[in-house]
Structures are given as structure tokens and as C-alpha cells.
Amino acid sequence: MPDSPTAPPRIVVIGGGNAGLSIAGRLHRARLGDITVIEPRETHVYAPLQSHIAGGTARASQASRPQADVIPPGVRWLRDAVFTVDADAHRVHLVSGGHLDYDQLIVAAGLRLAWDAIPGLPEAMAAPEGVSNYDLALAAKASPTLRDLRSGTVVFTQPPEPASCGAAAQKPLYLACDWWRALGVLDDIRVILVLPDPVPFGIPDVDRELRRVLEAYGVEVRYSREVRSVDATTRTLTIGHGDVEETLAYDVLHAVPPQRAPEWIAGSGLADPDDAHGFVDVDPETLRHRRFPDVWSLGDAARVATRPSGGAIRPQAKVLAKNLRAVLRGGTPTARYDGYSVVPFTVSRGTVVFAEFDRWGKPQPTIPFWRSLSRERRSTWVADRRILPWVYWNLILRGRA
Ligand SMILES: Cc1cc2nc3c(=O)[nH]c(=O)nc-3n(C[C@H](O)[C@H](O)[C@H](O)COP(=O)(O)OP(=O)(O)OC[C@H]3O[C@@H](n4cnc5c(N)ncnc54)[C@H](O)[C@@H]3O)c2cc1C
């Protein structure tokens, strides 16, 4: 409870990424309490643009801003990291050694990139031919590496779920293939895509479009395969499934690492002990913790039974804000998140296949009845490359969209 009956509730948000700032801005605008965001990073990155940077359709400088500039007005920023949460005591322990007490806690700590989960992958990424759109520096390195290639073998890999907008691993592949085709060198470049599932994505309309595009670019797809190890010295990687194993040689490796929930979430007792992935154990519809009613979660760190994405955070933030408001006024949470999520596939340097779906994988277009957004279109390119970055910096991070 607050220090005095009239004091505003102390709301602590762990993580100042997409989810943390969206909800903090929204709660402050609704005047729901005294809000503190705990975030160690000094630079905020708009991750979706990293795919465009790697694929040569955006500059690295366009993806990041100082964290201090994007904290919503009226919200306090504590530059620290959470070490553990004691939910019984309503207390957050900080890496710096201090602690912070809360009335309501929102966990928005995202996913952790587990580069070291694949033997040899960190070394391969440190070598000149290792690139990735899942890290800003590696995306910046990918841009000239893919742009200047004229022949050889390029392997792109996508990790299994859970992953932050996992299929975004494919975006730089399409952008690069379109570029090589325009230069007339695509036939001289062997492009291999390693996918974790037996289909490119998992929604029939989208899969049809992606298969058509992959075929048109002449991409060799290895379905239902995971990366097992990489050897930077021989420039080879081993992929497999069960007993089947294959070694691929590469000139360039565009890899996306496995992803995990931060370990301290499970260590604090906030995950379901039966959930091997260790996400925050919230009700996937109300976003309230199943065992600690004053704990909430959204974004990549929350177990919400859908594929995580930035687009999924918008409806989540609205639901969480409504439910928290109801609880602070003595009511019960009634707003429900339906599992909406999105992946925009940049299938060329001017078109996008827009996959929008609910938690059952059923198409759920933002514009009702416009199901054909899942066809290759120019309008969705404009949305992905031009409109959404503006909306992100100016509206989403302030809790206005
Ligand atoms: C390459 C790439 C491309 C993508 N493309 C798309 C796309 O096209 N469309 C789309 O909708 N989505 C896309 N996404 C997904 C989208 O970016 C994420 O879903 C979104 O950023 C998740 O937001 P989040 O706040 O949950 O996590 P993050 O943005 O990762 O933020 C989590 C924050 O928590 C902080 N944190 C972690 N641990 C602690 C701690 N112990 N204490 C305090 N703070 C902590 C971190 O420093 C971080 O700033 C993409 C993601 C990537 C990586």
C-alpha cells in the first residue's frame, strides 16, 4: 500500500524498452500513480529498423536515441538494473545494491539474446563474415557486407520460438536478394535459409506468398532445422533435426540467436515453475500475475501465448492500463488481450507481406475485412519503413498509440 492513504500508488516498471515506456507513458497520462522505470541502458533502440539497416534500406543512426530523450514526460527514470524481485515484500532489489518498494509492479524486461547457447556462434559473429539484424552493431556490419557481395554462399538462420518477432530473421534475406537481383548477381550467390519449422511462417496465406518469393529468388530452404554449432575458422555451421545432420559452408553467415527470458524472472519466483522458458506467469488475457495480484507483465517477457512482437505490445498496453486502473479503484480487471501479433515481411526493397494474427494463428487484420494485407503490397512497405518508425518515437513510446 502507498505510504499514506492519500499518496499516489507507487508503480514500478522494470525495463524501459518498447513495452516499459508504452505502459509508463499511458499510466502517467491516466494519472494512475507515481511511476518509476528501471532501465540500465543509456541508448534506446527501435529494433524493427535493424532489419532495414542489415538489408540496406535504413541507416544505423536512424534506429537509436538517448534513453533520456524517450522517457515519457512525468515518468522517473532510475538508471539501474533489477537483480531480483521479492513479490511477497513488494520490493525490487537492484544490481547497484539498493532497493525500491512498490505498490504495483510491471515487468517489461524483454528477452535475452542467448548467443552463447550455440557453440562457436559468438566467435563467428566476431569474425568479418558474421552478421545479424538482432544486434545494432552487427546489423550495421551486415549492410556493407551484403551490399558488396557479388558471389559465394550466404546462410541465413532463424531460431525456434520463443523469439522476439522471430520471423524478422527473414527480412534482411529478402532485401539482400532483391538488391543482388537488381545488380544481376543473384545467380552467382547461393542463398540458404535455415528455418525451425516445416513452413516459412505458419499461416497458410502468408506461407503461400513467402514460398512464392523464396522460389523467385532461388533460395534453398532447409525446413525443420536448428543450428547446432558454428566453426568460424572453417566458416561452416552444422544444422540438424533429430539424427539428421548437415554441415554447410558459408562466405557470409547472417545468424539470429536463440532467445530466453531473463533468468532473474524465474529466480524471483515470477515464472510458472513448469514453464521451461521462464516467462512472467500472467493471465494471458488480463496480463495480471496468476499468484501475485500486484504484479503485471507485458511485451516479450510476458507469457501471453502468442508470438511476441512490438505490434502485440500496443493492445497489451491498453488492456493492462485499463485493468490496473480498475484494480486501483477497487474493481476487478475486465479488459482482455486477444493475442494479436504481427510480422511485416519485407519481401523486396519496396513491398511487404503483412502477417497479422491472433493467438490461434487466425488472420486478424487491423483494418477489418482487409485480409489481403497478407499479399505482397507497396502500401504496407510505406507503413513498415516510414510510418511505424515515426509512430514509435512520437506516439507509442509516450503511451499515445
Ligand atoms: C531485429 C528485430 C526485428 C524486429 N522486427 C519487428 C517488426 O518488424 N515488427 C514488430 O512488431 N516487432 C518486431 N520486433 C520485435 C519488437 O522489437 C519487440 O517485440 C519489442 O521491442 C519488445 O519490447 P519489450 O519492451 O518487451 O522488450 P525490449 O524492447 O527488449 O526492452 C526490454 C528492456 O528491459 C531492460 N531490462 C532487461 N533486464 C532488466 C533488468 N534486470 N532491470 C531493468 N531493466 C532490464 C532491457 O535493457 C531493455 O531495454 C523485432 C525485434 C528484433 C530484435
Coordinates of C-alpha atoms and ligand atoms in Angstrom, one line a residue:
M1 CA 0.0 0.0 0.0
P2 CA 1.1 3.6 -0.5
D3 CA 2.9 5.3 2.4
S4 CA -0.2 7.3 3.3
P5 CA -3.8 6.8 2.2
T6 CA -3.6 9.9 0.1
A7 CA -0.2 9.2 -1.5
P8 CA -0.4 8.1 -5.2
P9 CA 0.3 4.4 -5.7
R10 CA 4.0 3.7 -6.4
I11 CA 4.1 2.0 -9.8
V12 CA 7.5 0.5 -10.7
V13 CA 8.1 -0.6 -14.3
I14 CA 11.1 -3.0 -14.9
G15 CA 12.5 -2.3 -18.4
G16 CA 12.5 0.9 -20.5
G17 CA 12.1 -0.7 -23.9
N18 CA 9.1 -0.7 -26.2
A19 CA 6.7 -2.3 -23.6
G20 CA 8.0 -0.5 -20.5
L21 CA 7.8 3.0 -21.9
S22 CA 4.5 2.4 -23.7
I23 CA 2.8 1.4 -20.4
A24 CA 4.6 4.0 -18.3
G25 CA 3.5 6.8 -20.7
R26 CA 0.0 5.5 -20.7
L27 CA -0.3 5.2 -17.0
H28 CA 1.2 8.7 -16.4
R29 CA -1.3 10.2 -18.8
A30 CA -4.1 8.5 -17.0
R31 CA -2.7 9.9 -13.7
L32 CA -2.7 6.5 -12.1
G33 CA 0.3 6.9 -9.8
D34 CA 3.9 7.8 -9.2
I35 CA 5.8 6.0 -12.0
T36 CA 9.4 4.9 -12.0
V37 CA 11.0 3.0 -14.9
I38 CA 14.1 1.0 -14.0
E39 CA 16.4 0.7 -17.1
P40 CA 20.2 0.3 -17.3
R41 CA 20.7 1.2 -20.9
E42 CA 21.5 4.8 -21.9
T43 CA 20.5 4.2 -25.6
H44 CA 17.1 3.2 -26.7
V45 CA 16.9 1.2 -30.0
Y46 CA 13.9 0.7 -32.3
A47 CA 14.6 -2.9 -33.1
P48 CA 12.4 -3.4 -36.2
L49 CA 14.6 -0.9 -38.0
Q50 CA 17.6 -3.2 -37.5
S51 CA 16.2 -5.4 -40.3
H52 CA 16.2 -2.5 -42.7
I53 CA 19.7 -1.5 -41.6
A54 CA 21.0 -5.0 -42.3
G55 CA 19.2 -5.1 -45.6
G56 CA 20.5 -1.7 -46.7
T57 CA 17.2 0.3 -46.6
A58 CA 17.9 2.3 -43.4
R59 CA 20.9 3.9 -41.7
A60 CA 22.1 2.7 -38.2
S61 CA 21.8 6.3 -36.9
Q62 CA 18.0 6.2 -37.5
A63 CA 17.4 3.3 -35.1
S64 CA 18.6 4.7 -31.8
R65 CA 18.1 7.7 -29.5
P66 CA 19.4 8.6 -26.0
Q67 CA 17.2 6.9 -23.4
A68 CA 16.8 10.2 -21.5
D69 CA 15.1 11.7 -24.6
V70 CA 12.5 9.0 -24.9
I71 CA 11.4 8.6 -21.2
P72 CA 7.8 9.9 -21.3
P73 CA 7.4 13.3 -19.6
G74 CA 6.4 12.9 -15.9
V75 CA 7.9 9.5 -15.6
R76 CA 11.0 9.0 -13.4
W77 CA 14.0 7.0 -14.9
L78 CA 16.2 5.0 -12.5
R79 CA 19.3 4.0 -14.3
D80 CA 19.9 0.7 -12.7
A81 CA 19.1 -3.0 -13.3
V82 CA 16.9 -5.3 -11.3
F83 CA 18.7 -8.1 -9.5
T84 CA 15.7 -9.9 -8.1
V85 CA 12.1 -9.2 -7.0
D86 CA 10.6 -10.1 -3.6
A87 CA 7.0 -10.1 -4.6
D88 CA 5.8 -11.0 -1.0
A89 CA 7.6 -8.0 0.3
H90 CA 6.6 -5.7 -2.7
R91 CA 10.3 -5.0 -3.1
V92 CA 12.7 -4.8 -6.0
H93 CA 16.4 -5.4 -5.4
L94 CA 18.8 -3.5 -7.6
V95 CA 22.2 -4.5 -9.1
S96 CA 23.7 -1.4 -7.5
G97 CA 22.8 -2.8 -4.1
G98 CA 19.8 -0.6 -3.3
H99 CA 16.1 -1.5 -3.4
L100 CA 12.8 0.0 -4.4
D101 CA 9.4 -0.7 -2.8
Y102 CA 6.3 -0.7 -5.0
D103 CA 2.5 -0.9 -4.7
Q104 CA 2.1 -2.2 -8.3
L105 CA 4.9 -3.8 -10.3
I106 CA 5.0 -4.1 -14.1
V107 CA 7.7 -6.4 -15.6
A108 CA 8.6 -5.4 -19.1
A109 CA 12.2 -6.8 -19.3
G110 CA 12.1 -8.3 -22.8
L111 CA 14.0 -11.3 -24.0
R112 CA 17.7 -12.1 -23.7
L113 CA 19.7 -12.9 -26.8
A114 CA 21.5 -16.2 -26.0
W115 CA 24.4 -16.1 -28.4
D116 CA 26.4 -18.4 -26.3
A117 CA 23.7 -21.2 -26.5
I118 CA 25.2 -22.2 -29.8
P119 CA 28.9 -23.3 -29.6
G120 CA 31.0 -21.2 -31.8
L121 CA 28.4 -18.6 -32.6
P122 CA 29.9 -15.7 -30.6
E123 CA 33.3 -16.2 -32.4
A124 CA 31.6 -16.4 -35.8
M125 CA 29.8 -13.1 -35.1
A126 CA 33.1 -11.5 -34.2
A127 CA 34.7 -12.6 -37.5
P128 CA 34.3 -10.3 -40.6
E129 CA 31.7 -12.7 -42.2
G130 CA 29.4 -12.9 -39.2
V131 CA 26.4 -10.5 -39.3
S132 CA 22.9 -10.3 -37.8
N133 CA 19.9 -8.0 -37.7
Y134 CA 19.3 -8.8 -34.0
D135 CA 22.1 -6.5 -32.8
L136 CA 22.6 -2.9 -33.9
A137 CA 26.3 -3.2 -34.4
L138 CA 26.0 -6.5 -36.3
A139 CA 23.2 -5.0 -38.4
A140 CA 25.4 -2.1 -39.3
K141 CA 28.1 -4.6 -40.2
A142 CA 25.6 -6.6 -42.3
S143 CA 24.7 -3.7 -44.5
P144 CA 28.0 -3.3 -46.4
T145 CA 28.8 -7.0 -46.2
L146 CA 25.6 -8.0 -48.0
R147 CA 25.7 -4.9 -50.3
D148 CA 29.2 -5.5 -51.6
L149 CA 28.9 -9.3 -52.1
R150 CA 29.0 -10.4 -55.7
S151 CA 29.4 -14.2 -55.4
G152 CA 29.6 -17.0 -52.8
T153 CA 27.3 -18.7 -50.2
V154 CA 25.2 -16.8 -47.7
V155 CA 23.4 -18.7 -44.9
F156 CA 20.6 -17.0 -43.0
T157 CA 19.3 -18.7 -39.9
Q158 CA 16.1 -18.3 -37.8
P159 CA 15.9 -19.7 -34.2
P160 CA 12.9 -21.6 -32.8
E161 CA 10.3 -19.8 -30.7
P162 CA 10.4 -18.2 -28.2
A163 CA 11.9 -15.3 -30.2
S164 CA 11.2 -11.6 -30.4
C165 CA 9.3 -11.3 -33.7
G166 CA 11.3 -14.4 -34.7
A167 CA 10.4 -14.4 -38.4
A168 CA 12.1 -11.0 -38.7
A169 CA 15.2 -13.1 -39.2
Q170 CA 14.0 -13.4 -42.8
K171 CA 13.6 -9.7 -43.5
P172 CA 17.3 -9.0 -44.5
L173 CA 17.3 -12.1 -46.7
Y174 CA 14.6 -10.7 -49.0
L175 CA 16.1 -7.2 -49.0
A176 CA 19.5 -8.6 -49.9
C177 CA 18.2 -10.9 -52.6
D178 CA 16.2 -8.1 -54.2
W179 CA 19.4 -6.0 -54.3
W180 CA 21.5 -8.8 -55.8
R181 CA 18.8 -9.4 -58.4
A182 CA 18.8 -5.7 -59.3
L183 CA 22.6 -5.9 -59.7
G184 CA 22.3 -9.0 -61.8
V185 CA 24.5 -11.1 -59.5
L186 CA 21.8 -13.2 -57.7
D187 CA 22.5 -16.2 -59.9
D188 CA 26.2 -16.1 -58.6
I189 CA 25.1 -16.2 -55.0
R190 CA 23.9 -19.3 -53.3
V191 CA 21.4 -18.3 -50.6
I192 CA 20.4 -20.8 -47.9
L193 CA 17.7 -20.2 -45.3
V194 CA 17.6 -22.4 -42.2
L195 CA 14.1 -22.4 -40.6
P196 CA 13.0 -24.1 -37.4
D197 CA 9.5 -25.1 -38.7
P198 CA 8.2 -27.1 -41.8
V199 CA 6.7 -23.9 -43.2
P200 CA 8.1 -20.4 -43.7
F201 CA 5.7 -18.9 -41.1
G202 CA 2.7 -20.9 -40.1
I203 CA -0.3 -19.0 -41.6
P204 CA -1.4 -20.6 -45.0
D205 CA -2.0 -17.2 -46.9
V206 CA 1.4 -15.9 -45.7
D207 CA 3.2 -19.1 -46.3
R208 CA 1.9 -19.1 -49.9
E209 CA 3.3 -15.6 -50.5
L210 CA 6.6 -16.4 -48.8
R211 CA 7.2 -19.6 -50.7
R212 CA 6.5 -17.8 -54.0
V213 CA 9.0 -15.1 -53.1
L214 CA 11.6 -17.6 -51.9
E215 CA 11.3 -19.6 -55.1
A216 CA 11.5 -16.5 -57.2
Y217 CA 14.8 -15.5 -55.5
G218 CA 16.1 -19.1 -55.8
V219 CA 16.6 -19.5 -52.1
E220 CA 17.4 -23.0 -50.8
V221 CA 15.3 -23.5 -47.7
R222 CA 16.2 -26.1 -45.0
Y223 CA 13.0 -26.6 -43.2
S224 CA 12.7 -28.0 -39.6
R225 CA 16.3 -27.5 -38.8
E226 CA 18.2 -25.8 -36.0
V227 CA 21.7 -24.6 -35.8
R228 CA 23.8 -26.8 -33.6
S229 CA 27.3 -25.3 -33.9
V230 CA 29.4 -22.9 -35.9
D231 CA 33.1 -23.0 -36.7
A232 CA 34.4 -19.6 -37.6
T233 CA 37.8 -20.9 -38.6
T234 CA 36.5 -23.2 -41.3
R235 CA 33.4 -21.0 -42.0
T236 CA 31.0 -23.8 -41.5
L237 CA 27.9 -24.4 -39.5
T238 CA 26.1 -27.7 -38.5
I239 CA 22.4 -27.8 -38.7
G240 CA 20.2 -30.7 -37.7
H241 CA 17.0 -32.3 -36.6
G242 CA 17.0 -35.5 -34.5
D243 CA 19.6 -37.8 -36.0
V244 CA 19.8 -35.9 -39.3
E245 CA 22.8 -33.5 -39.5
E246 CA 24.3 -31.4 -42.3
T247 CA 27.3 -29.2 -42.5
L248 CA 27.1 -26.0 -44.6
A249 CA 30.0 -23.9 -45.7
Y250 CA 29.4 -20.1 -45.9
D251 CA 31.1 -17.0 -47.1
V252 CA 28.7 -14.8 -45.0
L253 CA 26.6 -16.0 -42.0
H254 CA 23.5 -14.0 -41.1
A255 CA 22.5 -15.6 -37.8
V256 CA 19.8 -14.9 -35.2
P257 CA 20.5 -16.4 -31.8
P258 CA 18.2 -18.4 -29.6
Q259 CA 16.3 -16.2 -27.1
R260 CA 15.4 -16.7 -23.4
A261 CA 13.5 -14.8 -20.7
P262 CA 16.0 -13.1 -18.3
E263 CA 16.9 -15.7 -15.6
W264 CA 16.1 -13.4 -12.6
I265 CA 12.4 -13.7 -13.5
A266 CA 12.3 -17.4 -12.7
G267 CA 14.8 -16.8 -9.9
S268 CA 12.3 -14.3 -8.3
G269 CA 9.5 -16.9 -8.4
L270 CA 7.6 -14.8 -11.0
A271 CA 7.6 -17.6 -13.7
D272 CA 5.5 -20.7 -13.7
P273 CA 7.8 -23.5 -12.4
D274 CA 6.5 -25.7 -15.1
D275 CA 7.4 -23.2 -17.9
A276 CA 10.8 -24.2 -19.2
H277 CA 11.2 -20.8 -20.8
G278 CA 10.8 -18.8 -17.6
F279 CA 8.4 -16.0 -18.7
V280 CA 6.4 -14.0 -16.3
D281 CA 3.4 -16.1 -15.3
V282 CA 0.5 -13.7 -16.1
D283 CA -3.0 -14.5 -17.1
P284 CA -2.6 -14.1 -21.0
E285 CA -5.8 -12.1 -21.2
T286 CA -5.7 -9.7 -18.2
L287 CA -1.9 -9.6 -18.0
R288 CA -2.1 -9.8 -14.2
H289 CA 0.2 -12.3 -12.4
R290 CA -1.6 -15.5 -11.5
R291 CA -0.2 -15.6 -8.0
F292 CA 0.9 -12.1 -7.1
P293 CA -2.1 -9.8 -7.8
D294 CA 0.1 -6.6 -7.7
V295 CA 2.4 -7.8 -10.4
W296 CA 1.7 -7.4 -14.1
S297 CA 3.6 -8.0 -17.3
L298 CA 3.6 -7.2 -21.0
G299 CA 5.9 -7.4 -24.0
D300 CA 8.4 -10.1 -24.8
A301 CA 8.9 -11.1 -21.2
A302 CA 5.2 -11.9 -20.5
R303 CA 3.8 -15.4 -21.1
V304 CA 0.8 -14.4 -23.3
A305 CA 0.5 -17.4 -25.5
T306 CA 1.2 -15.6 -28.8
R307 CA 4.3 -14.8 -30.9
P308 CA 5.9 -11.8 -29.3
S309 CA 6.2 -8.6 -31.3
G310 CA 6.2 -4.8 -31.0
G311 CA 2.8 -4.7 -32.7
A312 CA 1.5 -7.0 -29.9
I313 CA 2.5 -4.5 -27.3
R314 CA 0.1 -1.8 -28.4
P315 CA -3.1 -3.8 -27.5
Q316 CA -1.4 -5.2 -24.4
A317 CA -0.6 -1.8 -23.0
K318 CA -4.2 -0.7 -23.5
V319 CA -5.5 -3.8 -21.7
L320 CA -3.0 -3.6 -18.9
A321 CA -3.7 0.2 -18.3
K322 CA -7.5 -0.4 -18.1
N323 CA -7.1 -3.4 -15.8
L324 CA -4.7 -1.6 -13.5
R325 CA -7.0 1.4 -13.3
A326 CA -9.9 -0.9 -12.4
V327 CA -7.9 -2.6 -9.6
L328 CA -6.6 0.7 -8.2
R329 CA -10.3 1.8 -7.9
G330 CA -11.2 -1.3 -6.0
G331 CA -12.7 -3.2 -9.0
T332 CA -11.7 -6.3 -11.0
P333 CA -9.8 -6.5 -14.3
T334 CA -12.3 -7.0 -17.1
A335 CA -10.3 -5.9 -20.2
R336 CA -8.9 -8.8 -22.3
Y337 CA -5.9 -9.2 -24.7
D338 CA -6.9 -11.4 -27.6
G339 CA -3.3 -12.4 -28.5
Y340 CA -3.0 -10.0 -31.6
S341 CA 0.5 -10.0 -33.0
V342 CA 2.2 -9.1 -36.3
V343 CA 5.2 -9.7 -38.5
P344 CA 5.8 -7.5 -41.5
F345 CA 8.0 -9.4 -44.1
T346 CA 9.9 -7.0 -46.3
V347 CA 9.9 -9.3 -49.3
S348 CA 11.6 -6.7 -51.6
R349 CA 13.0 -3.2 -51.2
G350 CA 9.5 -1.8 -51.9
T351 CA 7.0 -4.3 -50.8
V352 CA 5.8 -6.1 -47.6
V353 CA 3.7 -9.2 -46.8
F354 CA 1.9 -8.1 -43.6
A355 CA 1.1 -11.1 -41.3
E356 CA -1.4 -10.1 -38.5
F357 CA -2.9 -12.9 -36.4
D358 CA -4.4 -13.8 -33.1
R359 CA -3.1 -16.4 -30.6
W360 CA -4.6 -19.2 -32.6
G361 CA -2.8 -18.1 -35.8
K362 CA -6.1 -16.8 -37.3
P363 CA -5.7 -13.8 -39.5
Q364 CA -6.6 -10.6 -37.7
P365 CA -6.2 -7.6 -40.0
T366 CA -6.0 -4.2 -38.3
I367 CA -8.2 -2.8 -41.0
P368 CA -11.3 -5.1 -40.7
F369 CA -12.1 -7.2 -43.8
W370 CA -8.8 -6.2 -45.5
R371 CA -7.4 -9.7 -45.3
S372 CA -5.4 -9.2 -48.5
L373 CA -2.8 -7.2 -46.5
S374 CA -1.1 -10.6 -46.3
R375 CA -0.4 -10.2 -50.0
E376 CA 2.8 -8.5 -51.2
R377 CA 2.0 -4.8 -51.2
R378 CA 3.6 -1.4 -51.6
S379 CA 1.3 0.3 -49.1
T380 CA 2.5 -2.0 -46.3
W381 CA 6.1 -1.2 -47.1
V382 CA 5.3 2.5 -46.5
A383 CA 3.7 1.6 -43.2
D384 CA 6.7 -0.6 -42.1
R385 CA 9.6 1.6 -43.2
R386 CA 8.2 5.1 -43.0
I387 CA 5.0 5.4 -40.8
L388 CA 5.7 3.0 -38.0
P389 CA 9.1 4.4 -37.0
W390 CA 7.5 7.8 -36.7
V391 CA 4.6 6.4 -34.8
Y392 CA 7.0 4.6 -32.5
W393 CA 9.2 7.5 -31.5
N394 CA 6.3 10.1 -31.3
L395 CA 3.3 8.2 -30.1
I396 CA 3.9 4.6 -28.9
L397 CA 6.8 5.5 -26.5
R398 CA 4.6 8.2 -25.0
G399 CA 1.7 5.8 -24.5
R400 CA -0.4 7.6 -27.1
A401 CA -0.8 4.7 -29.6
Ligands
LIG1 C1 15.7 -7.5 -35.2 C2 14.3 -7.3 -34.7 C3 13.3 -7.0 -35.6 C4 12.0 -6.9 -35.2 N1 11.0 -6.6 -36.1 C5 9.8 -6.3 -35.7 C6 8.8 -5.9 -36.5 O1 9.1 -5.7 -37.7 N2 7.5 -5.7 -36.1 C7 7.2 -5.9 -34.8 O2 6.1 -5.7 -34.3 N3 8.2 -6.3 -33.9 C8 9.4 -6.5 -34.3 N4 10.4 -6.9 -33.4 C9 10.0 -7.2 -32.0 C10 9.9 -5.9 -31.1 O3 11.1 -5.1 -31.3 C11 9.9 -6.4 -29.7 O4 8.7 -7.3 -29.5 C12 9.8 -5.3 -28.7 O5 10.9 -4.5 -28.8 C13 9.7 -5.9 -27.3 O6 9.7 -4.9 -26.3 P1 10.0 -5.2 -24.8 O7 9.9 -3.8 -24.1 O8 9.2 -6.3 -24.3 O9 11.5 -5.6 -24.8 P2 12.8 -4.7 -25.1 O10 12.4 -3.7 -26.2 O11 13.8 -5.7 -25.4 O12 13.0 -4.0 -23.8 C14 13.3 -4.6 -22.6 C15 14.1 -3.7 -21.7 O13 14.2 -4.2 -20.4 C16 15.5 -3.9 -20.0 N5 15.9 -4.9 -18.9 C17 16.2 -6.2 -19.1 N6 16.6 -6.7 -17.9 C18 16.5 -5.7 -17.0 C19 16.7 -5.7 -15.6 N7 17.2 -6.7 -14.9 N8 16.5 -4.5 -15.0 C20 16.0 -3.4 -15.6 N9 15.8 -3.4 -17.0 C21 16.0 -4.6 -17.6 C22 16.4 -4.0 -21.2 O14 17.6 -3.3 -21.0 C23 15.5 -3.5 -22.3 O15 15.7 -2.1 -22.5 C24 11.7 -7.1 -33.8 C25 12.7 -7.4 -32.9 C26 14.0 -7.5 -33.3 C27 15.1 -7.8 -32.3

